[in-house]
PDB file of C-alpha atoms in Angstrom:
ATOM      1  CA  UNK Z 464      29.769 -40.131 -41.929  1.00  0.00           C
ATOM      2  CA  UNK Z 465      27.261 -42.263 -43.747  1.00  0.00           C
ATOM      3  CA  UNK Z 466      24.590 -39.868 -43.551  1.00  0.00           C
ATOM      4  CA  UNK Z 467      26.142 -36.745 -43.537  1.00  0.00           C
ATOM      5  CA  UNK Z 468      28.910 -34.886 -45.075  1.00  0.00           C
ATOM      6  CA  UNK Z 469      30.942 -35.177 -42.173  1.00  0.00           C
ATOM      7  CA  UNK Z 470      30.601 -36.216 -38.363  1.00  0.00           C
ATOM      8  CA  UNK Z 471      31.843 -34.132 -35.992  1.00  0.00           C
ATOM      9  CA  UNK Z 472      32.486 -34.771 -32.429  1.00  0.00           C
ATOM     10  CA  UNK Z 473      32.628 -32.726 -29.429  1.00  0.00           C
ATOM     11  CA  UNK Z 474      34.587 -32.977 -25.870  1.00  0.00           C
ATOM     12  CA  UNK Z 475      35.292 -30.941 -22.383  1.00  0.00           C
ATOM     13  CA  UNK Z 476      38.037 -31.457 -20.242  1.00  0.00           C
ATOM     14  CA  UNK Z 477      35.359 -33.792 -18.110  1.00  0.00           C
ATOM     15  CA  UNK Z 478      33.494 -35.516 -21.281  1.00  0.00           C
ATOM     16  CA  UNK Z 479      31.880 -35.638 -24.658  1.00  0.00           C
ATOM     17  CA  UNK Z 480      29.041 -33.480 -25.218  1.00  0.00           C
ATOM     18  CA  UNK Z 481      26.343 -33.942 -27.934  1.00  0.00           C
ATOM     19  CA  UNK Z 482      26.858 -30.316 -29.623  1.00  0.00           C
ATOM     20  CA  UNK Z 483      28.859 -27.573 -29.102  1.00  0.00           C
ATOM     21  CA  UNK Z 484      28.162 -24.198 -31.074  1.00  0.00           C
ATOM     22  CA  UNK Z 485      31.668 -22.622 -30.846  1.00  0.00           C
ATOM     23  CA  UNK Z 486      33.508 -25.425 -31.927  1.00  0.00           C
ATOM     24  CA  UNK Z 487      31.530 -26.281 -34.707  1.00  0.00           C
ATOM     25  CA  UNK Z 488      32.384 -22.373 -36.277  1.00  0.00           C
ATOM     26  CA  UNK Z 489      35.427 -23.291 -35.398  1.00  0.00           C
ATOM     27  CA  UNK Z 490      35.730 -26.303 -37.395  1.00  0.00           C
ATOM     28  CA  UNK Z 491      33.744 -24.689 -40.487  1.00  0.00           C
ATOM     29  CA  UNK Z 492      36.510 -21.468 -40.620  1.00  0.00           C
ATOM     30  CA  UNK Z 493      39.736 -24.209 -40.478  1.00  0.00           C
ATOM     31  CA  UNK Z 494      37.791 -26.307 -43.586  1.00  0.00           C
ATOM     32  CA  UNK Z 495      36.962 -23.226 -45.717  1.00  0.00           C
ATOM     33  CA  UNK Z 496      40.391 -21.534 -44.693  1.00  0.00           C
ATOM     34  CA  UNK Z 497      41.810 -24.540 -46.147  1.00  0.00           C
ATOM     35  CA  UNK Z 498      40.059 -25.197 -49.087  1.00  0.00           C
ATOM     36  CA  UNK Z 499      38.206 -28.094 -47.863  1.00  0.00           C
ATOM     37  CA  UNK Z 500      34.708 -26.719 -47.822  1.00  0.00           C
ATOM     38  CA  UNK Z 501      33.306 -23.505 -50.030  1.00  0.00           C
ATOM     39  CA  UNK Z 502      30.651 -21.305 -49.689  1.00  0.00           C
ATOM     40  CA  UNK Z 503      27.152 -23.041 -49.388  1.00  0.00           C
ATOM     41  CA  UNK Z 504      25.589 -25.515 -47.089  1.00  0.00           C
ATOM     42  CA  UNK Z 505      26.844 -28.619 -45.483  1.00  0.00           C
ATOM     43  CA  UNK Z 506      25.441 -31.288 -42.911  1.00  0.00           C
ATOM     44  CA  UNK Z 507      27.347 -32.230 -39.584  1.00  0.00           C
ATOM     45  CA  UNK Z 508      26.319 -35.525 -37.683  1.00  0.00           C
ATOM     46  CA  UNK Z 509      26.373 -34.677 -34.257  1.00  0.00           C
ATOM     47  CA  UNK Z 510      25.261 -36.249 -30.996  1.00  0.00           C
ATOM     48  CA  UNK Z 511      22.525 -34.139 -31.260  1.00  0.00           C
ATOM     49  CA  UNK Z 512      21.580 -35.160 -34.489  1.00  0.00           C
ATOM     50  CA  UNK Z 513      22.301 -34.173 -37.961  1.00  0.00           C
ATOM     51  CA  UNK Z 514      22.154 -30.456 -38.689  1.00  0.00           C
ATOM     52  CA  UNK Z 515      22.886 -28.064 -41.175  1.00  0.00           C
ATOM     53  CA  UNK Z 516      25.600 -25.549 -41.951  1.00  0.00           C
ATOM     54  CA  UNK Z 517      25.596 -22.560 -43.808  1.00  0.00           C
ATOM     55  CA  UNK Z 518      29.484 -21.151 -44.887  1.00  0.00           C
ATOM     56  CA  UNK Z 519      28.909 -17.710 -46.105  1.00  0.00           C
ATOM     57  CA  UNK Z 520      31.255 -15.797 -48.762  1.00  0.00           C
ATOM     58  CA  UNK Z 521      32.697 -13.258 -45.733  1.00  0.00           C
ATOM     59  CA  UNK Z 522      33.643 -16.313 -43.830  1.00  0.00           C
ATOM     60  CA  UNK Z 523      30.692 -16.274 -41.543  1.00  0.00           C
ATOM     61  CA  UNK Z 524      29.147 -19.519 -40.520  1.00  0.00           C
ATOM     62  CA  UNK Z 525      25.657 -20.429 -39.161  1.00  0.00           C
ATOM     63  CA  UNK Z 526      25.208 -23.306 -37.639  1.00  0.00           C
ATOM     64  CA  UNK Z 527      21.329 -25.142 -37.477  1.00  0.00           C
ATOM     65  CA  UNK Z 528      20.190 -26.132 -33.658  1.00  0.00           C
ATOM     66  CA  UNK Z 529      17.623 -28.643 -33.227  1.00  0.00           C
ATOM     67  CA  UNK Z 530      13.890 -27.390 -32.515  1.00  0.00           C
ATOM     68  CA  UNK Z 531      13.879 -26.237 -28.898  1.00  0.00           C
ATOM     69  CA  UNK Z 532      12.512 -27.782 -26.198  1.00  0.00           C
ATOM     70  CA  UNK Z 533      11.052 -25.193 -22.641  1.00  0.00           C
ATOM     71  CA  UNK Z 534      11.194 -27.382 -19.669  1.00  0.00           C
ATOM     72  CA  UNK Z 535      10.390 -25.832 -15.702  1.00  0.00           C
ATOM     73  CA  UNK Z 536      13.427 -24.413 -14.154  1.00  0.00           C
ATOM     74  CA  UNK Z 537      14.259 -24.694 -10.313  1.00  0.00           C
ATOM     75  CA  UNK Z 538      13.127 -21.950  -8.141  1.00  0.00           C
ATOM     76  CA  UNK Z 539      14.813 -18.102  -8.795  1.00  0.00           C
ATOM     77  CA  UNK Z 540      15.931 -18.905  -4.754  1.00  0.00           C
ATOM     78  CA  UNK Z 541      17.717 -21.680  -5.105  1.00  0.00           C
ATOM     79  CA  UNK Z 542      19.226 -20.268  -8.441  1.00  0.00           C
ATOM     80  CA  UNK Z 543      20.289 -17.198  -6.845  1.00  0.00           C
ATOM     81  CA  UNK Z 544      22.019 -18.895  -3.491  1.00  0.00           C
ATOM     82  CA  UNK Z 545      24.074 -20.498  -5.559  1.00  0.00           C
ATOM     83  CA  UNK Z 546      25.356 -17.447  -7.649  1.00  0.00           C
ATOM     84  CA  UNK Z 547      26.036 -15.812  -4.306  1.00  0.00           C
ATOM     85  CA  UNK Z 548      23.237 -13.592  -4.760  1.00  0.00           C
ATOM     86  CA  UNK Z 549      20.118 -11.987  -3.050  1.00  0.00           C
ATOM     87  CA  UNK Z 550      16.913 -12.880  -5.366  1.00  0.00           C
ATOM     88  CA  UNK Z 551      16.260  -9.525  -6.036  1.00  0.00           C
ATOM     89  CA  UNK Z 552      19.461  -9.458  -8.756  1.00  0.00           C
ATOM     90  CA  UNK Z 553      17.848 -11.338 -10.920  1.00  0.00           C
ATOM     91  CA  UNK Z 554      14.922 -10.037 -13.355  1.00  0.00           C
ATOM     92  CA  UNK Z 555      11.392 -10.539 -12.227  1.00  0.00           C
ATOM     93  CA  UNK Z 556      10.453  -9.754 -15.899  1.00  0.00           C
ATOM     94  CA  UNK Z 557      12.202 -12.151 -17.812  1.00  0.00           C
ATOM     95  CA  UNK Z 558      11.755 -15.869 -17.726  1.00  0.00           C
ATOM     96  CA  UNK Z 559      14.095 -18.276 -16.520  1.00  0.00           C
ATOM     97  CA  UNK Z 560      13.299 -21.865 -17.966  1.00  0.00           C
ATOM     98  CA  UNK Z 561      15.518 -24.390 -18.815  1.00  0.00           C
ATOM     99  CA  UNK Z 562      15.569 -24.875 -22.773  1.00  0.00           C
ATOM    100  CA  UNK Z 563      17.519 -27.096 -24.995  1.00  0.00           C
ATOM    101  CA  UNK Z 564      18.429 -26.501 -28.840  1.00  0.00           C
ATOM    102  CA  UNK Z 565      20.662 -29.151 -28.220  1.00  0.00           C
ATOM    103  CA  UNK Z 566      22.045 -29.140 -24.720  1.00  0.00           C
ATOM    104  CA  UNK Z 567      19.879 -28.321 -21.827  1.00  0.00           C
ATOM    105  CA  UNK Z 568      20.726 -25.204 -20.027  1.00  0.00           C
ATOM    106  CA  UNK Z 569      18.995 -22.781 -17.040  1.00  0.00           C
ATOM    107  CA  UNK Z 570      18.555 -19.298 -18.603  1.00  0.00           C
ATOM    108  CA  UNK Z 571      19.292 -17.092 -15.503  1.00  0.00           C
ATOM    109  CA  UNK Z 572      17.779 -13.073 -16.101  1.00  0.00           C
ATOM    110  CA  UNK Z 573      19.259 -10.532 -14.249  1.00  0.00           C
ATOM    111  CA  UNK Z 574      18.353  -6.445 -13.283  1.00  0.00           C
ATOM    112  CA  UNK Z 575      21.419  -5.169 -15.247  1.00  0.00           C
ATOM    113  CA  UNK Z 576      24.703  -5.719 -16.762  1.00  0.00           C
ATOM    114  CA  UNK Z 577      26.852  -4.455 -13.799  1.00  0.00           C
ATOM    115  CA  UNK Z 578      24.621  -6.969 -11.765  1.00  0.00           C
ATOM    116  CA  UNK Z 579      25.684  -9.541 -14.325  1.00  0.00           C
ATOM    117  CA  UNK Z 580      29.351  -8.796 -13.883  1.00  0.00           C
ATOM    118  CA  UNK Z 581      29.711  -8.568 -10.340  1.00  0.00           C
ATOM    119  CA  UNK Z 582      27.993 -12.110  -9.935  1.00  0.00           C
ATOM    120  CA  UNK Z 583      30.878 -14.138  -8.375  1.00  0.00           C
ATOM    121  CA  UNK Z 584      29.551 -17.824  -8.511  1.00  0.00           C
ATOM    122  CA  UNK Z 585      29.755 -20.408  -5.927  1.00  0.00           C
ATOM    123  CA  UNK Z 586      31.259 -22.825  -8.710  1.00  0.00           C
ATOM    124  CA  UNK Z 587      30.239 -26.251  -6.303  1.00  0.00           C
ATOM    125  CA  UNK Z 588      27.089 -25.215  -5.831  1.00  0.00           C
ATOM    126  CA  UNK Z 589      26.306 -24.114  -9.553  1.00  0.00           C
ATOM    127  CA  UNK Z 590      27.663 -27.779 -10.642  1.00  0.00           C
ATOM    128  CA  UNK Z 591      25.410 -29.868  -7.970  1.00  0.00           C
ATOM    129  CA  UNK Z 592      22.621 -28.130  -8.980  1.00  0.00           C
ATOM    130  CA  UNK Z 593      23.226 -29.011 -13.002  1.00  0.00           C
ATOM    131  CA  UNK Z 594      23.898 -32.376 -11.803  1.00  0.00           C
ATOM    132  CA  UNK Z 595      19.986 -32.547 -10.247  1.00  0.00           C
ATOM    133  CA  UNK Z 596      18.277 -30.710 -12.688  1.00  0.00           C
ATOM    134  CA  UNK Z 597      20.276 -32.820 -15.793  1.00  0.00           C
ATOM    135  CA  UNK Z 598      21.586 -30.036 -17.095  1.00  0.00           C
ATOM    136  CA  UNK Z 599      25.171 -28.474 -18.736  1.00  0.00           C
ATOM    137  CA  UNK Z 600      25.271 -25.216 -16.907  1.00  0.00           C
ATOM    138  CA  UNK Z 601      23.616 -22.089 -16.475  1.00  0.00           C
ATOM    139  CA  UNK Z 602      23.112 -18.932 -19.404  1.00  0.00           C
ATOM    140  CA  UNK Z 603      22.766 -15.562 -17.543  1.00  0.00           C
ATOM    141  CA  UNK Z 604      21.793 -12.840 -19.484  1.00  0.00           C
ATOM    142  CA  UNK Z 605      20.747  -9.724 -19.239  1.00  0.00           C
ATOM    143  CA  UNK Z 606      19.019  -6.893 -21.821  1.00  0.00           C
ATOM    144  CA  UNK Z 607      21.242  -4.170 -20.720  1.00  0.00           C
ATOM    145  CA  UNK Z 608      23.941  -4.451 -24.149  1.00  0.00           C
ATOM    146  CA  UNK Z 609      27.214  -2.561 -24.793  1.00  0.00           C
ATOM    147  CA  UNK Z 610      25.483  -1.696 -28.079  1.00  0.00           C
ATOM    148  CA  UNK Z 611      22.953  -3.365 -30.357  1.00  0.00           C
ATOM    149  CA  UNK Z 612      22.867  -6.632 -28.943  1.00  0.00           C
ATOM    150  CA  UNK Z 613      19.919  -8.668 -28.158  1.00  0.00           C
ATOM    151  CA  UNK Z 614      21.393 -10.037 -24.753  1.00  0.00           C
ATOM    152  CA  UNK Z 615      24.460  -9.706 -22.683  1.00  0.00           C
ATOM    153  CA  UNK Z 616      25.694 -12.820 -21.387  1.00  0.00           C
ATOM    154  CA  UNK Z 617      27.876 -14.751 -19.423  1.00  0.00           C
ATOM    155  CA  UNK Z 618      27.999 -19.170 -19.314  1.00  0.00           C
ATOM    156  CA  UNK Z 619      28.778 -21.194 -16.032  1.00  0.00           C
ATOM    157  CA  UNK Z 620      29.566 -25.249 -16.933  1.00  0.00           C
ATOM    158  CA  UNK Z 621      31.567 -25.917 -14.148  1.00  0.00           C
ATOM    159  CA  UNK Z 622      30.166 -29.745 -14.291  1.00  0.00           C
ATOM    160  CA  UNK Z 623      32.020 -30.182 -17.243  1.00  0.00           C
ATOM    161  CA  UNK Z 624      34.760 -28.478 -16.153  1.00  0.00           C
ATOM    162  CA  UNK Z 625      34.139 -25.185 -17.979  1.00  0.00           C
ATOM    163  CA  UNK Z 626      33.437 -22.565 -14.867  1.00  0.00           C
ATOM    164  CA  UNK Z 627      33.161 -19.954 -17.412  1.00  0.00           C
ATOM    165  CA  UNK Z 628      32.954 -19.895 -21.162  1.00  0.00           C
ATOM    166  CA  UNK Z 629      33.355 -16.497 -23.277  1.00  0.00           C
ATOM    167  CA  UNK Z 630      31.651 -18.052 -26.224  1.00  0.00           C
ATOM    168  CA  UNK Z 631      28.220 -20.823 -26.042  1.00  0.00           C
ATOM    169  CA  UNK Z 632      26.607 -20.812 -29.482  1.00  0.00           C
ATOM    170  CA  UNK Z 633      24.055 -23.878 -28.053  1.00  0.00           C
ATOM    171  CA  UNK Z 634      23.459 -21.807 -24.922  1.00  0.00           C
ATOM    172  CA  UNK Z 635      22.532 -18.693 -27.296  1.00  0.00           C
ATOM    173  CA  UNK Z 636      20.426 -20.543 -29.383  1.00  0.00           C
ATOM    174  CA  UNK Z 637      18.384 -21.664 -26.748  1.00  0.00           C
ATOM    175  CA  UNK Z 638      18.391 -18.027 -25.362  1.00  0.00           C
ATOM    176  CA  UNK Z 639      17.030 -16.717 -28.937  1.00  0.00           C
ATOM    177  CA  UNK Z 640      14.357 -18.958 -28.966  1.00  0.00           C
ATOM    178  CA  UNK Z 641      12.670 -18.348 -25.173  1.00  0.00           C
ATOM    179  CA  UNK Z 642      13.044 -14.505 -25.985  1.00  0.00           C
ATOM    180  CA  UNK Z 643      11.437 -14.906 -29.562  1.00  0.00           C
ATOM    181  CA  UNK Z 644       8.563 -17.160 -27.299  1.00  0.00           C
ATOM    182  CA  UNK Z 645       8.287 -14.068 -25.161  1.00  0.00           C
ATOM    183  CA  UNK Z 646       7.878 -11.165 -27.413  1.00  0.00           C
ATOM    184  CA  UNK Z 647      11.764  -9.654 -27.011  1.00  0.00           C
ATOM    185  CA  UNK Z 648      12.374 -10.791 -30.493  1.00  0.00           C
ATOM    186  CA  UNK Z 649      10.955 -11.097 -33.819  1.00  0.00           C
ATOM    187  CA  UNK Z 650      10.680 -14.087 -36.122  1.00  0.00           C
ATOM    188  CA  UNK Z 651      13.506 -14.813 -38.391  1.00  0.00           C
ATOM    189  CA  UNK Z 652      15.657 -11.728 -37.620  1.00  0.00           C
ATOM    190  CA  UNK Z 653      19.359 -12.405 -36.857  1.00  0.00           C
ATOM    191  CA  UNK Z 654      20.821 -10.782 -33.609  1.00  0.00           C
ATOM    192  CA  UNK Z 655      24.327 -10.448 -32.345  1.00  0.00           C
ATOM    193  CA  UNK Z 656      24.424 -11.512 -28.468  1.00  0.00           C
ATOM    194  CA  UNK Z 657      27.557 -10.246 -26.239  1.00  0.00           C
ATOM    195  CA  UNK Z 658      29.299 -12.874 -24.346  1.00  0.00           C
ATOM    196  CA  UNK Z 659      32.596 -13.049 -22.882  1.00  0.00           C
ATOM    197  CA  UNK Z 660      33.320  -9.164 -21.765  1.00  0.00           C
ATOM    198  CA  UNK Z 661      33.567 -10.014 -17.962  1.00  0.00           C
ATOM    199  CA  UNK Z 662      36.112 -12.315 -18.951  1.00  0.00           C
ATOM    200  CA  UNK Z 663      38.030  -9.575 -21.129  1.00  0.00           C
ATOM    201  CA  UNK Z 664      37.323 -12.697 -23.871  1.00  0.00           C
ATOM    202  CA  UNK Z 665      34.267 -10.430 -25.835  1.00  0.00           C
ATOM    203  CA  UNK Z 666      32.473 -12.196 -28.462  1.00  0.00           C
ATOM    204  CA  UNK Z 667      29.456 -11.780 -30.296  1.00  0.00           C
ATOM    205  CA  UNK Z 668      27.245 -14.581 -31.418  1.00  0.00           C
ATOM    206  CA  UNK Z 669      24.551 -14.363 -34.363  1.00  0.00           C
ATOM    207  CA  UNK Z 670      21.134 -15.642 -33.605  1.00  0.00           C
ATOM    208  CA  UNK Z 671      17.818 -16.200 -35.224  1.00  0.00           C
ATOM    209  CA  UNK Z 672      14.638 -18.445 -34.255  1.00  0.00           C
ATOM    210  CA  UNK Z 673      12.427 -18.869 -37.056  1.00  0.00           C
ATOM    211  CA  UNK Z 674       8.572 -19.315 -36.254  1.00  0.00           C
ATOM    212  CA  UNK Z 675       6.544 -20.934 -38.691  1.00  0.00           C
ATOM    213  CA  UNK Z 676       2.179 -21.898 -38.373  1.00  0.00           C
ATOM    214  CA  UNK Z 677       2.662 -20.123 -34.712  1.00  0.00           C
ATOM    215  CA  UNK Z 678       6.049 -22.452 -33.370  1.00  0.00           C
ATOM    216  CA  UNK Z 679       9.581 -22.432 -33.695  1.00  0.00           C
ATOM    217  CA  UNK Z 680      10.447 -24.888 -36.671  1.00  0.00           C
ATOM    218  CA  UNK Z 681      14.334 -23.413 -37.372  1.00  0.00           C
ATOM    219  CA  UNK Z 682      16.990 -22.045 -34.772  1.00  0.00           C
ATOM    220  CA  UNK Z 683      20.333 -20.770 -36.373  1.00  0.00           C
ATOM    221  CA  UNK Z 684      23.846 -19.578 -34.356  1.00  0.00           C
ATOM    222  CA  UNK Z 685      26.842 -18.681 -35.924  1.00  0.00           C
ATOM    223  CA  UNK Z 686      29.839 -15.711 -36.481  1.00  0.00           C
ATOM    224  CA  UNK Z 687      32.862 -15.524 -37.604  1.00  0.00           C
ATOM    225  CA  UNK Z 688      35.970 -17.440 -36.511  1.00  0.00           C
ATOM    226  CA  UNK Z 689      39.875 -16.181 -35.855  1.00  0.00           C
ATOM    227  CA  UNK Z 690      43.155 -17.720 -36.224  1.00  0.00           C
ATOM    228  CA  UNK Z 691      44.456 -16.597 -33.073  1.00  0.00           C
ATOM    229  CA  UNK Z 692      48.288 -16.541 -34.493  1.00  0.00           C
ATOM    230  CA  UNK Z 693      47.077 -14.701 -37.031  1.00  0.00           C
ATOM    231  CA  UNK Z 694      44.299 -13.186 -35.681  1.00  0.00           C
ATOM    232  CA  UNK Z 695      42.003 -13.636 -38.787  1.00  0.00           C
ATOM    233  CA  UNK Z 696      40.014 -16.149 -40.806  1.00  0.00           C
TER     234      UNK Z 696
END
């Protein structure tokens, strides 16, 4: 990279994508596993932009999103016909917009985490309506944890050919910021958020939105990456 200190670049089985959160702690753990990076802060060129990484001593990495941007979702009808769902699963008292940190996604609420689970999507339907609304896929999430979470969630990106996905660090950044715009979390405090458990894949993603002169100037994701032959970083 000529403006960065490295370019990275992301792809799905059905095509590049600007930014993708998981991949990019992935990359991170190899480089300081290897030697190739130490403990401080870097900057990736992305299709998204060029953003910022923090390597940690403990191997944890946090990755910088780009400012997030709250767009009008399609109705919580059409949302839930295509999830296979009566309307009534999903949360009245949550929003559901579509935000971007980087890639735009629907964040779906729903009642409760056993609601969340037994969602069995209608994986056609969920990719049509991505394709009309220009988005990746859908977030669903729900505040009911397994412990100290923030969220519990679960990603659909069957448009990209990714029905499921037990770990979206974009999706999760955008999901931080909309519940830091609605009062469910405070400025600059980093979160875990549970993905992955309906798969039997758990994972837990760190979090913050920072809010500075009343907005949302910095959004960070990260955690901690494994070898999975040697089950460690």
């Amino acid at each position: 990279s000529r403006q960065a200190d490295l370019r990275v670049r992301f792809f799905t089985p059905e095509g590049e994508v600007p930014l993708c959160g998981h991949a990019t702690i992935g990359t991170f753990s190899v480089l300081s596993a290897i030697g190739k990076v130490q403990p401080g802060t870097y900057v990736q060129e992305t299709g998204a932009g060029c953003l910022r990484v923090q390597v940690e001593a403990d191997g944890t990495v946090l990755m910088e999103q780009s400012k997030p941007v709250f767009s009008p979702a399609p109705s919580r009808e059409e949302i839930a016909a295509t999830l296979g769902v009566e309307e009534s699963v999903l949360s009245p008292e949550l929003p559901m917009e579509i935000v971007s940190t980087g890639l735009r996604d629907i964040m779906v609420p729903v009642r409760s985490r056993a609601a969340l689970w037994a969602i069995q999507p209608d994986f056609s339907a969920v990719a049509e309506l991505s394709r009309r609304w220009d988005v990746v896929g859908y977030h669903l999430y729900t505040l009911e944890t397994m412990g100290h979470a923030a969220a519990h969630c679960r990603n659909l990106a069957p448009l990209y050919g990714i029905p499921e996905e037990a770990a979206t660090g974009t999706s999760t950044g955008a999901l931080c910021s909309l519940l830091n715009r609605s009062g469910k979390l405070a400025s600059g405090c980093l979160m875990p958020f549970e993905q992955g458990y309906s798969m039997g894949r758990p994972s837990e993603i760190l979090a913050r939105a920072e809010v500075r002169e009343g907005e949302i100037q910095e959004v960070w994701v990260g955690g901690r990456g494994m070898d999975l032959d040697r089950r460690t970083l």
